mmCIF file of C-alpha atoms in Angstrom:
data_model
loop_
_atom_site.group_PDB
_atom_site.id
_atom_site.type_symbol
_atom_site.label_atom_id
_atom_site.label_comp_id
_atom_site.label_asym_id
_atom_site.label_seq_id
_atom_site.Cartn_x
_atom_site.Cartn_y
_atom_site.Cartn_z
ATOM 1 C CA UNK A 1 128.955 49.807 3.488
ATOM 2 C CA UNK A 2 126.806 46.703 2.598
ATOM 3 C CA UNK A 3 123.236 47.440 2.120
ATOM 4 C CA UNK A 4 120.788 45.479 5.227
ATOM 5 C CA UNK A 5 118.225 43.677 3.325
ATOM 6 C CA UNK A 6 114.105 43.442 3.941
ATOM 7 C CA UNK A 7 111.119 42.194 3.205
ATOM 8 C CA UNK A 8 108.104 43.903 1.642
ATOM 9 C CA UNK A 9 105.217 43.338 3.854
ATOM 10 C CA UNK A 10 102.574 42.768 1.241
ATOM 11 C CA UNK A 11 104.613 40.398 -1.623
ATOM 12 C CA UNK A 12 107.201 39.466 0.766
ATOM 13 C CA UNK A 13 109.756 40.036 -1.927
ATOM 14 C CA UNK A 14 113.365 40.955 -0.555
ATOM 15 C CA UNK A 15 114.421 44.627 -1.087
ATOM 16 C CA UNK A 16 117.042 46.972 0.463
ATOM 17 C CA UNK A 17 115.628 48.973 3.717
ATOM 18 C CA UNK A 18 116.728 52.395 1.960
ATOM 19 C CA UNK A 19 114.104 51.627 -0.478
ATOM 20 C CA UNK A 20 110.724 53.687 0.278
ATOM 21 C CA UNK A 21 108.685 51.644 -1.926
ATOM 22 C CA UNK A 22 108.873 47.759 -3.302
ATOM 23 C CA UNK A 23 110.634 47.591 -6.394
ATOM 24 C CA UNK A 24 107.589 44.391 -7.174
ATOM 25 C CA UNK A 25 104.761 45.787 -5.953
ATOM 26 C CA UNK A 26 105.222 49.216 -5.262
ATOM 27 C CA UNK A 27 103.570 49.051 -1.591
ATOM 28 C CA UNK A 28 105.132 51.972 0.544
ATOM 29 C CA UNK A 29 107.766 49.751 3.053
ATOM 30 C CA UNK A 30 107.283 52.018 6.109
ATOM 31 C CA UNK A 31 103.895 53.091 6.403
ATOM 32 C CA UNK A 32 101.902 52.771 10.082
ATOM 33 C CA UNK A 33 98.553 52.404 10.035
ATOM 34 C CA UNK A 34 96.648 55.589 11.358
ATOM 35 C CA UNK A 35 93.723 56.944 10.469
ATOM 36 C CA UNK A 36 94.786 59.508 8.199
ATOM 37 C CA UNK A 37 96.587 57.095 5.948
ATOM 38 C CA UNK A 38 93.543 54.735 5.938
ATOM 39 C CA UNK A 39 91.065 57.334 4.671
ATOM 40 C CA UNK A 40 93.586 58.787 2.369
ATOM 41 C CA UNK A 41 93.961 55.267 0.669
ATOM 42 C CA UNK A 42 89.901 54.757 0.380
ATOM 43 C CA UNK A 43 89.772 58.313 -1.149
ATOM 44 C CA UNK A 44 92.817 57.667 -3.819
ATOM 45 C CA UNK A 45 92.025 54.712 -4.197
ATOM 46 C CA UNK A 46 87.879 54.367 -4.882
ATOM 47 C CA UNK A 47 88.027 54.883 -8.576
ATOM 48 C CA UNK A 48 90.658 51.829 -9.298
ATOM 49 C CA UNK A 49 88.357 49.185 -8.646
ATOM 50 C CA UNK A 50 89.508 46.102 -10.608
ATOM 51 C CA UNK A 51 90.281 41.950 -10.068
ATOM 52 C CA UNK A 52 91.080 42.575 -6.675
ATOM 53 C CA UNK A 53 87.389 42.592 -5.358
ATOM 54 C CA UNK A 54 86.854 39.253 -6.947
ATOM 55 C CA UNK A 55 90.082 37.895 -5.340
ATOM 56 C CA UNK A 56 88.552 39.291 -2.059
ATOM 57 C CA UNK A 57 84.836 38.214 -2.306
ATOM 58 C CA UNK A 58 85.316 34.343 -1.798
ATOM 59 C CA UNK A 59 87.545 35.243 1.477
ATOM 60 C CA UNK A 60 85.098 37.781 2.136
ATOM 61 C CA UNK A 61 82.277 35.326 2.478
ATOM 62 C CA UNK A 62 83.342 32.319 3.635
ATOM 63 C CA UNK A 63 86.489 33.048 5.415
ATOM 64 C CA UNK A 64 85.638 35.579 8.246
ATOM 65 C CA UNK A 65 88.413 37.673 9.210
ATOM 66 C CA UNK A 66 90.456 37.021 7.083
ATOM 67 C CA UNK A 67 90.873 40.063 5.503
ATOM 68 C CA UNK A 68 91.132 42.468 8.037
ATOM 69 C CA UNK A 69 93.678 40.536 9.115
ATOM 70 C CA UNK A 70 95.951 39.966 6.364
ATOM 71 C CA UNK A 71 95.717 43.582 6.064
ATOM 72 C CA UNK A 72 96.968 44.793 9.275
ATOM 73 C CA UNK A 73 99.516 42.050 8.472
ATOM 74 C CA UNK A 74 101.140 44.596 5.721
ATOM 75 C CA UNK A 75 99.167 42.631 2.616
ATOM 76 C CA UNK A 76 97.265 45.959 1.235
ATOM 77 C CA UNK A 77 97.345 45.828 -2.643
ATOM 78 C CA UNK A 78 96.586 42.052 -2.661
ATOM 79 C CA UNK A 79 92.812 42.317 -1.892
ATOM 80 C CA UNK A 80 90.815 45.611 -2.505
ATOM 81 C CA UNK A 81 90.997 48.236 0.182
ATOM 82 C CA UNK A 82 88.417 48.038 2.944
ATOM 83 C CA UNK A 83 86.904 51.172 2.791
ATOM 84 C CA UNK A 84 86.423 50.607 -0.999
ATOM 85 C CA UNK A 85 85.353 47.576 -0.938
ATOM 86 C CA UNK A 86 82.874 49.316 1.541
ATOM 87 C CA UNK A 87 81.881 51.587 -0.645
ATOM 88 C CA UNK A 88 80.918 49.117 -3.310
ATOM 89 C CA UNK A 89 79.081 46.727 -2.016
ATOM 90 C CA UNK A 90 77.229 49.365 -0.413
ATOM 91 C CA UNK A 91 76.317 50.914 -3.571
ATOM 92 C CA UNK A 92 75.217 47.800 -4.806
ATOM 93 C CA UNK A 93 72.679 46.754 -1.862
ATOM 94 C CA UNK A 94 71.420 50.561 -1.507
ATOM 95 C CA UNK A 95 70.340 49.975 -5.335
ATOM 96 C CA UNK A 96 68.663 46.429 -5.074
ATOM 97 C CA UNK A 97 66.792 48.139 -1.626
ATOM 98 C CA UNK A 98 65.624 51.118 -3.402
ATOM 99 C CA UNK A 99 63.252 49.073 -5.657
ATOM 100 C CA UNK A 100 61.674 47.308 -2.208
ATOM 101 C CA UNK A 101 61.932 50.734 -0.756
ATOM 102 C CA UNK A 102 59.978 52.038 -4.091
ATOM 103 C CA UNK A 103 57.867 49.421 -3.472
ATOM 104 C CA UNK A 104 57.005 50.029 0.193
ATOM 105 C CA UNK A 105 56.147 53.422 -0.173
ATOM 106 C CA UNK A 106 53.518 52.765 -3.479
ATOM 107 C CA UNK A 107 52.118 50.512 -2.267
ATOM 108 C CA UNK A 108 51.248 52.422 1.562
ATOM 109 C CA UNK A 109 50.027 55.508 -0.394
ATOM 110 C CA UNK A 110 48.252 52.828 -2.745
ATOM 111 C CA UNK A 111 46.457 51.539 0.178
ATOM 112 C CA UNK A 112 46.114 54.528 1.706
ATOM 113 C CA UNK A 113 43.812 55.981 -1.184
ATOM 114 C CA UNK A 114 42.260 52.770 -1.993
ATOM 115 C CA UNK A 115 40.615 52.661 1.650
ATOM 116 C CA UNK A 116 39.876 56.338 2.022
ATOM 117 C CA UNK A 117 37.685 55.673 -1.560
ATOM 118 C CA UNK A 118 36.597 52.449 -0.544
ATOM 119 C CA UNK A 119 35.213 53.775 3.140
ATOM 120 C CA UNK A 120 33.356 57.157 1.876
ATOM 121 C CA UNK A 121 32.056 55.284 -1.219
ATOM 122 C CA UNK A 122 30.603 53.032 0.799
ATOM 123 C CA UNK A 123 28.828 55.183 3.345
ATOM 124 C CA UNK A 124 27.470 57.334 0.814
ATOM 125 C CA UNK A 125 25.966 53.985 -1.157
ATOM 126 C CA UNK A 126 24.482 52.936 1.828
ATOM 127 C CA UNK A 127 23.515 55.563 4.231
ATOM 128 C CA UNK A 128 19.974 57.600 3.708
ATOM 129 C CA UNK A 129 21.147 61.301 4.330
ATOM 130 C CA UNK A 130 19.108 63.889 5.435
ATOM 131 C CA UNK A 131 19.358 67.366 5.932
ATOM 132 C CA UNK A 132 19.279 67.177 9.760
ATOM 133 C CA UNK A 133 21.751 64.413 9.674
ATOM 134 C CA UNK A 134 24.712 65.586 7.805
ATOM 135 C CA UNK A 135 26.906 66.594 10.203
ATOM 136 C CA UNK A 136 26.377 63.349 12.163
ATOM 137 C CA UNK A 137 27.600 61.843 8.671
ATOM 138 C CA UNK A 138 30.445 63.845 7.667
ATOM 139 C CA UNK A 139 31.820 63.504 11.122
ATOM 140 C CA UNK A 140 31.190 59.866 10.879
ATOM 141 C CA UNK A 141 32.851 59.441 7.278
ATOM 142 C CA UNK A 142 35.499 61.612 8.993
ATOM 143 C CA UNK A 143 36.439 59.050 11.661
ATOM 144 C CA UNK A 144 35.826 56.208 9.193
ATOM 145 C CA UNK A 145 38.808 57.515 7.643
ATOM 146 C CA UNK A 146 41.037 58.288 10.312
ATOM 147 C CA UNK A 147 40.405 54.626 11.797
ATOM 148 C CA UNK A 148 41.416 53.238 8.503
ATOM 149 C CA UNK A 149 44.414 55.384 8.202
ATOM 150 C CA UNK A 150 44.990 53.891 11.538
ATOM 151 C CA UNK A 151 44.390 50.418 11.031
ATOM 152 C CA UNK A 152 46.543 50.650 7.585
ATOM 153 C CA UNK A 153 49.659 51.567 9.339
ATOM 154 C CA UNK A 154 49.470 49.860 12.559
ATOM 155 C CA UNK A 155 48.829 46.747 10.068
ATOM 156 C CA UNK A 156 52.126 47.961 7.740
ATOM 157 C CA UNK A 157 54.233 48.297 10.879
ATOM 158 C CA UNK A 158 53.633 44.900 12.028
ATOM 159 C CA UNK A 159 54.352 43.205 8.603
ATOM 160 C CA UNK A 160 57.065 45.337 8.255
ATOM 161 C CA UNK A 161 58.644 43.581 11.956
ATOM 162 C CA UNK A 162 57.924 40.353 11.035
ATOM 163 C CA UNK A 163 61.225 39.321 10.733
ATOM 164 C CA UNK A 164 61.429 40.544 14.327
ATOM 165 C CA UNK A 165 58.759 40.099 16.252
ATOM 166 C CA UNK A 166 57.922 36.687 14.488
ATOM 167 C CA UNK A 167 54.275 37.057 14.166
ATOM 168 C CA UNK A 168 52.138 35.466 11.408
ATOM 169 C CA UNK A 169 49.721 36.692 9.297
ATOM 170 C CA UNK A 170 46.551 35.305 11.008
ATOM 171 C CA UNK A 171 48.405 36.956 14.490
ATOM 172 C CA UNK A 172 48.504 40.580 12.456
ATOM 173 C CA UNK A 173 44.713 40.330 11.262
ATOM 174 C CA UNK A 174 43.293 39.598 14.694
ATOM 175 C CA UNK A 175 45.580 42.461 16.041
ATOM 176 C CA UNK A 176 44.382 44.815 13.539
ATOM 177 C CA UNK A 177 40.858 43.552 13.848
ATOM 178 C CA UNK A 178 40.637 43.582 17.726
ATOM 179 C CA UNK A 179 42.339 47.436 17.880
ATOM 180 C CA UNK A 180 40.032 50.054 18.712
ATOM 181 C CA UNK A 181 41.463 53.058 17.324
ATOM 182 C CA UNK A 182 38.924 55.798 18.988
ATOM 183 C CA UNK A 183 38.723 59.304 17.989
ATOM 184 C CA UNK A 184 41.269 60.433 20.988
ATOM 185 C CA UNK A 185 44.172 58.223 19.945
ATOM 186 C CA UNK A 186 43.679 59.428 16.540
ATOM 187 C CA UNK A 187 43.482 62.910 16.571
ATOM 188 C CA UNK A 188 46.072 66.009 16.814
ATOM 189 C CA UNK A 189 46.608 68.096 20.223
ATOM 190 C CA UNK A 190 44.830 71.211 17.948
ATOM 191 C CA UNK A 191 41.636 71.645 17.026
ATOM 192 C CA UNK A 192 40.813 70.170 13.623
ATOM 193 C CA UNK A 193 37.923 71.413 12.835
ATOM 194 C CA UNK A 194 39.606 75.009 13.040
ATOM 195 C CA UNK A 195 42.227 74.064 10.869
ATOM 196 C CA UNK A 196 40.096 72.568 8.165
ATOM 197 C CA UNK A 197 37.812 75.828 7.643
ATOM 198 C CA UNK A 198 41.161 78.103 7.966
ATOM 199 C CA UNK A 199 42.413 75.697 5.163
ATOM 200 C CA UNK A 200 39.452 75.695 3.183
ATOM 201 C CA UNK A 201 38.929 79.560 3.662
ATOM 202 C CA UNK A 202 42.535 80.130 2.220
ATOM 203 C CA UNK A 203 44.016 80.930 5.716
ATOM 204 C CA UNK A 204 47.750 81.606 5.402
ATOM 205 C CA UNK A 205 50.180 79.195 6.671
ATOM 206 C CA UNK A 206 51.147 81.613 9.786
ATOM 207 C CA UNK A 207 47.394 82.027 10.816
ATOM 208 C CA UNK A 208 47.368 78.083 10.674
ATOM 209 C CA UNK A 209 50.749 77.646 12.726
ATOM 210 C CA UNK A 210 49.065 79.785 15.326
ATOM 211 C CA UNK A 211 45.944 78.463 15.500
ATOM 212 C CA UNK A 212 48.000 74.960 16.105
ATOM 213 C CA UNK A 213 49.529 76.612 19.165
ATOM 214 C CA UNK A 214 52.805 78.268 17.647
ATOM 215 C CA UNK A 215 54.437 81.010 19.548
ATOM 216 C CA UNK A 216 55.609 83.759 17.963
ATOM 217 C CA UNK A 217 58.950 83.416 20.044
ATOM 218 C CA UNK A 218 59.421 79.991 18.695
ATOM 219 C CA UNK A 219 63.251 79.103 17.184
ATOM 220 C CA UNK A 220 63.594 77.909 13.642
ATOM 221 C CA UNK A 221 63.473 74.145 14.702
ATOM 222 C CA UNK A 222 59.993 74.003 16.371
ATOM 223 C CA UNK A 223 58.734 76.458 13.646
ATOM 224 C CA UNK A 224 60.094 73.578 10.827
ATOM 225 C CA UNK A 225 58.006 71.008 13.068
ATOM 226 C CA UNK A 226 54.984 72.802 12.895
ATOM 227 C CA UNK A 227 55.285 73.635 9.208
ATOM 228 C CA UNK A 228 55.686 69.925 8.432
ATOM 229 C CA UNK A 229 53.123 68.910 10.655
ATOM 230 C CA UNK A 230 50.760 71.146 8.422
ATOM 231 C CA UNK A 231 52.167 69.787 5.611
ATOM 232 C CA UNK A 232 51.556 66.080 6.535
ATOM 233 C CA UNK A 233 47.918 67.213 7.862
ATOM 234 C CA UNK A 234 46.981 67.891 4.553
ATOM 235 C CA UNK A 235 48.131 65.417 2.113
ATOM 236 C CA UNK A 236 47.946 62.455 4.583
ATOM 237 C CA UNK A 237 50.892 61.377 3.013
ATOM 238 C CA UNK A 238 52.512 58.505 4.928
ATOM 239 C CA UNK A 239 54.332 57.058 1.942
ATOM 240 C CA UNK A 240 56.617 60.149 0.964
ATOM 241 C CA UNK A 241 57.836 59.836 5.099
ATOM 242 C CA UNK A 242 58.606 56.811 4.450
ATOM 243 C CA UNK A 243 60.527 57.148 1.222
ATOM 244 C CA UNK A 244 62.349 59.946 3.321
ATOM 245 C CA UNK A 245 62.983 57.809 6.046
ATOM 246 C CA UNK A 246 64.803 54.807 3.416
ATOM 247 C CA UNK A 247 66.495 57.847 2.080
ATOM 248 C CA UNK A 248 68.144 58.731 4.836
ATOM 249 C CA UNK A 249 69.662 55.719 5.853
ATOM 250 C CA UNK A 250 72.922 55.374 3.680
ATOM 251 C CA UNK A 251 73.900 59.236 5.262
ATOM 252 C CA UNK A 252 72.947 57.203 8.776
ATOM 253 C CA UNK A 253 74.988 54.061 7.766
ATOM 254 C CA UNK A 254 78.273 56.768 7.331
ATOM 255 C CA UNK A 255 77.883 57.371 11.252
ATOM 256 C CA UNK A 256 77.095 53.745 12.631
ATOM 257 C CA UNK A 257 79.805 52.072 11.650
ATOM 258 C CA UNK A 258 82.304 54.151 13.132
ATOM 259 C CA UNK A 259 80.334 54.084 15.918
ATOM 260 C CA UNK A 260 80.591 49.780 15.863
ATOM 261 C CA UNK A 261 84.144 50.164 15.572
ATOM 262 C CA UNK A 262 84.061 52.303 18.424
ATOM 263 C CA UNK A 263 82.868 49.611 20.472
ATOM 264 C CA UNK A 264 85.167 47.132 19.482
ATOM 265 C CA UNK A 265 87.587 49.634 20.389
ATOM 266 C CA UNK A 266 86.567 49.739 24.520
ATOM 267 C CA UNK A 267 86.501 45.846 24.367
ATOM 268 C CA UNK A 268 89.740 45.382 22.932
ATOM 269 C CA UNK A 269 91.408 48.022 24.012
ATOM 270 C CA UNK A 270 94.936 46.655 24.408
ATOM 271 C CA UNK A 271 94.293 45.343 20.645
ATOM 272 C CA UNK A 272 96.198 47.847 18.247
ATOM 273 C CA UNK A 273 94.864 51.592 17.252
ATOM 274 C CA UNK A 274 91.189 52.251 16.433
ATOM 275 C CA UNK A 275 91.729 52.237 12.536
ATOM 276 C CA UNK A 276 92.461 48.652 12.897
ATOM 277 C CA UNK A 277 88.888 48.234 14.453
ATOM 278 C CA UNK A 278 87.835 50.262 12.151
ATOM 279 C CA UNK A 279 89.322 47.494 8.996
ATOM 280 C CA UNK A 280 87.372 44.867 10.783
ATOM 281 C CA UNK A 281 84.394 46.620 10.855
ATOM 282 C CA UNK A 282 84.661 47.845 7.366
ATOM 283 C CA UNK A 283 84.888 44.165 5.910
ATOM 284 C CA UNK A 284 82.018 42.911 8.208
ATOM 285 C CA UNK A 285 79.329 45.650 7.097
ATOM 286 C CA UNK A 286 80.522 44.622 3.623
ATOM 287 C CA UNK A 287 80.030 41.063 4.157
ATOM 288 C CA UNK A 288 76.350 42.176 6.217
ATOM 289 C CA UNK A 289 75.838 44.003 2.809
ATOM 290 C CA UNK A 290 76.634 41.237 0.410
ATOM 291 C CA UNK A 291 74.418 39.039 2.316
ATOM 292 C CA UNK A 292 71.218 41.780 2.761
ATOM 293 C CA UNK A 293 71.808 42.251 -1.182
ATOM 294 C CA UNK A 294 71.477 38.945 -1.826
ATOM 295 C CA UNK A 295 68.451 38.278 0.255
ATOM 296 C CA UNK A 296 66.574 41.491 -0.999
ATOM 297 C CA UNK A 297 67.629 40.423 -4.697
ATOM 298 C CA UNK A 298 65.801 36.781 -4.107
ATOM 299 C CA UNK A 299 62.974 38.408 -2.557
ATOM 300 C CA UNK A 300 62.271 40.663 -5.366
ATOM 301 C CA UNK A 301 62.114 37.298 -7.585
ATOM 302 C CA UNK A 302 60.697 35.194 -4.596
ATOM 303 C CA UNK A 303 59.215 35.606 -0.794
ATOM 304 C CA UNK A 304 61.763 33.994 1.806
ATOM 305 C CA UNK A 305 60.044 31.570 4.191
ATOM 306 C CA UNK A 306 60.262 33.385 7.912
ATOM 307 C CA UNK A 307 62.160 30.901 9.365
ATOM 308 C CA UNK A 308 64.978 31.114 6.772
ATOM 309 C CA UNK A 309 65.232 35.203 7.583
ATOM 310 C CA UNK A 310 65.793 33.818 11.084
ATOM 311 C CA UNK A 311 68.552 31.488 9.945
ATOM 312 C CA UNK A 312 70.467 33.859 7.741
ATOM 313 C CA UNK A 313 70.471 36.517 10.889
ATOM 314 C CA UNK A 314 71.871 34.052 13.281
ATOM 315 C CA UNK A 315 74.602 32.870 10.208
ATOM 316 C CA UNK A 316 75.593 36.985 10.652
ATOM 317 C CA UNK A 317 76.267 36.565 14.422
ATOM 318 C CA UNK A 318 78.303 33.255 13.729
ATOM 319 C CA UNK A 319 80.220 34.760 11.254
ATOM 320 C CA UNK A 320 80.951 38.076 13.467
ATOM 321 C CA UNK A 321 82.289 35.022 15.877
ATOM 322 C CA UNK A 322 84.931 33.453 14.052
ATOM 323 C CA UNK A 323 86.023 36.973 12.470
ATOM 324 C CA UNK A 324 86.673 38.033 16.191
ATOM 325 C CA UNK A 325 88.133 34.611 16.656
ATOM 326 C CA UNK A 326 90.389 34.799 14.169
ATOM 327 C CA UNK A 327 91.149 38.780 13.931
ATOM 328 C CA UNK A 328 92.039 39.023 17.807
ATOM 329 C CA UNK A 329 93.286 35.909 18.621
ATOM 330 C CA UNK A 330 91.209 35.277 21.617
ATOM 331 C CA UNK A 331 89.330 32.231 22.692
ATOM 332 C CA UNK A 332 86.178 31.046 21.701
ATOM 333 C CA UNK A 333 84.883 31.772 25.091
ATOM 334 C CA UNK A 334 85.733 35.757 25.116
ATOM 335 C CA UNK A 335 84.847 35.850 21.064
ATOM 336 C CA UNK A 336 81.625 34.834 22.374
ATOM 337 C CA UNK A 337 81.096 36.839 25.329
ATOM 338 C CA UNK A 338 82.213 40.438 23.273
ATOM 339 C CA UNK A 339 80.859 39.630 20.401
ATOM 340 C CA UNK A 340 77.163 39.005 22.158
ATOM 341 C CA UNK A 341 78.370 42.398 23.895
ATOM 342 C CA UNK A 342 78.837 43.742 20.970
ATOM 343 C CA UNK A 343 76.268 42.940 18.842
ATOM 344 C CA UNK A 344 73.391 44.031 21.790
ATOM 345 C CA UNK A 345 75.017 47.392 22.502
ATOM 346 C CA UNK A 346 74.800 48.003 18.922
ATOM 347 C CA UNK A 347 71.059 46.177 17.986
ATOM 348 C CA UNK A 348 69.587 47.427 21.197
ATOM 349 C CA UNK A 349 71.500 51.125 22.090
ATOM 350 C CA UNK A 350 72.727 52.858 19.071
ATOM 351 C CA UNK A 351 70.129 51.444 16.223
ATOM 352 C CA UNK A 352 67.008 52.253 18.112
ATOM 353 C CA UNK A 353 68.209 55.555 18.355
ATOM 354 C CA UNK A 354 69.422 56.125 15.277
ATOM 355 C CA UNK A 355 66.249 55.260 14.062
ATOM 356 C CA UNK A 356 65.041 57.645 16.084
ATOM 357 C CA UNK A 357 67.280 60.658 14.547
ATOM 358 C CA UNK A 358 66.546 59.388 11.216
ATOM 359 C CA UNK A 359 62.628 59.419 11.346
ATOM 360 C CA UNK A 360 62.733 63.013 12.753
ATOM 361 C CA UNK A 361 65.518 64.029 9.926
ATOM 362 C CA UNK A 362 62.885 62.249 7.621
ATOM 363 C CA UNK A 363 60.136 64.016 9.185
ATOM 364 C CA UNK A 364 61.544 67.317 9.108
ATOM 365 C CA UNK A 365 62.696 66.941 5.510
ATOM 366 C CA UNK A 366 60.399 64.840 3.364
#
């Protein structure tokens, strides 16, 4: 009986269809793409990274969709798997952001200390005390330093968002200058000056919890909130939240992207199984990664001009255009349309409150 002949899907080389793998390249011939084969390859295959991630990059960068699509096509060990590619370039931004993320949080506790000094130096140099008037002073020191707390990270978020909100620096000053930060938008719902003599009298941490309201039928969770409320009460310590916060991110980063495939998913639904949404969305977070790495590498050597950080975002969105385009075969029209859909539900729905989760997973745990 004469053998039917076939082509391997990745080198295209012409094999026999009992073969189970490609005498060339030794792809599997019959292999569907599910889920459980596309995880199994990123696991087996993370520590074999070689030339294939160079042969990938250029496509990678300047030839959106590309990829994902020559490897729903059948063309797997050409170009470095998806998920490991991933993985990667991942690994290589999360390292270039730690040293801004180092950076960040230095230079808020920095700050921090620097104006608590500067503010009760100050009063003391210049302020006659008395004995009558000491409390009036202490209390006054007291809310010298809680407005410059204040001031110091209303003033950090807003430079921070620049990149979002678009404000200058003379914009932020007059902000922070024209805020008044009075006593009741600064202090906690419990009684301070309670807390500070059970502190300084040694008080254990229980007597504190329930002198900040705690019930003693209280769950494990709101206990943890009030313990790291104390905690944060007295060291101040804005910058180690913030660390936690930057820390938490990658574990975040795990979630969101399935979650972006997701919605690619429900708007091209008719357009093959979810672990091919989930290839696209693989390549373009490591293409968004390549790109953040690059720009967080130049800024570490040199500050990029506002208006450029608005340019390179919008290049992102373009990019995510023509990778539709060209991944699901639509018109420019719907590319448009579901991409914008896309890229709002994501930027506006799930970031926001991811954020959310992660500053109270920060919170609870720095």
């Amino acid at each position: 009986m004469e053998d039917h002949i076939s082509k391997c899907l990745n080198c295209e080389s012409e094999l026999k269809e009992k073969y189970e793998f490609c005498p060339n390249c030794g792809q599997k011939t019959t292999e569907d793409l599910t889920l459980g084969v596309l995880f199994y390859n990123t696991i087996s295959n993370y520590f074999s990274f070689d030339a294939r991630f160079l042969k990938g990059f250029l496509p990678l960068m300047f030839k959106p969709g590309f990829l994902p699509k020559k490897f729903i096509e059948g063309k797997r060990l050409l170009y470095l798997h998806p998920g490991q590619m991933y993985l990667f370039v991942a690994f290589v931004f999360f390292f270039i952001f730690s040293f801004t993320a180092r950076k960040h949080t230095e230079s808020l506790n920095t700050q921090l200390r620097k104006t608590l000094n500067d503010n009760t130096a100050t009063l003391v140099d210049t302020v006659n005390i008395r004995e009558s008037d000491s409390i009036r002073v202490a209390d006054s020191i007291q809310k010298r330093k809680s407005d410059s707390i204040a001031k110091v990270k209303l003033r950090k978020a807003l430079e921070d968002n620049k990149f979002l909100t678009g404000m200058t620096e003379t914009e932020i000053d007059s902000i922070v200058a024209t805020t008044n930060l009075n006593d009741k938008d600064l202090n906690f719902s419990f009684n301070e000056e309670k807390i500070d003599s059970l502190i300084q009298n040694n008080a254990s941490d229980q007597e504190i919890y329930k002198a900040m309201g705690m019930d003693e039928d209280d769950g494990w969770f709101m206990r943890k909130i009030y313990a790291q409320a104390l905690k944060f009460y007295k060291a101040r310590d804005g910058g180690n939240i913030l660390q936690a916060f930057y820390d938490t991110i990658p574990i975040a980063l795990f979630f969101l992207l399935p979650i972006f495939a997701l919605i690619l998913k429900v708007l091209y639904y008719k357009r093959g199984r979810y672990a091919h949404h989930l290839v696209f969305s693989f390549y373009y977070f490591s293409f968004l990664f390549t790109v953040f790495s690059i720009i967080f590498g130049i800024n570490m050597i040199w500050d990029i001009p506002d208006g450029l950080d608005w340019l390179i975002a919008f290049s992102t969105f373009i990019y995510l255009l023509i990778a539709l385009k060209r991944f699901y075969g639509q018109g420019w029209f719907f590319s448009f349309f579901k991409g914008s859909v896309a890229t709002f539900t994501f930027m506006l729905l799930v970031i926001p409150f991811a954020a959310v989760i992660i500053a109270l997973v920060a919170f609870m745990f720095y």
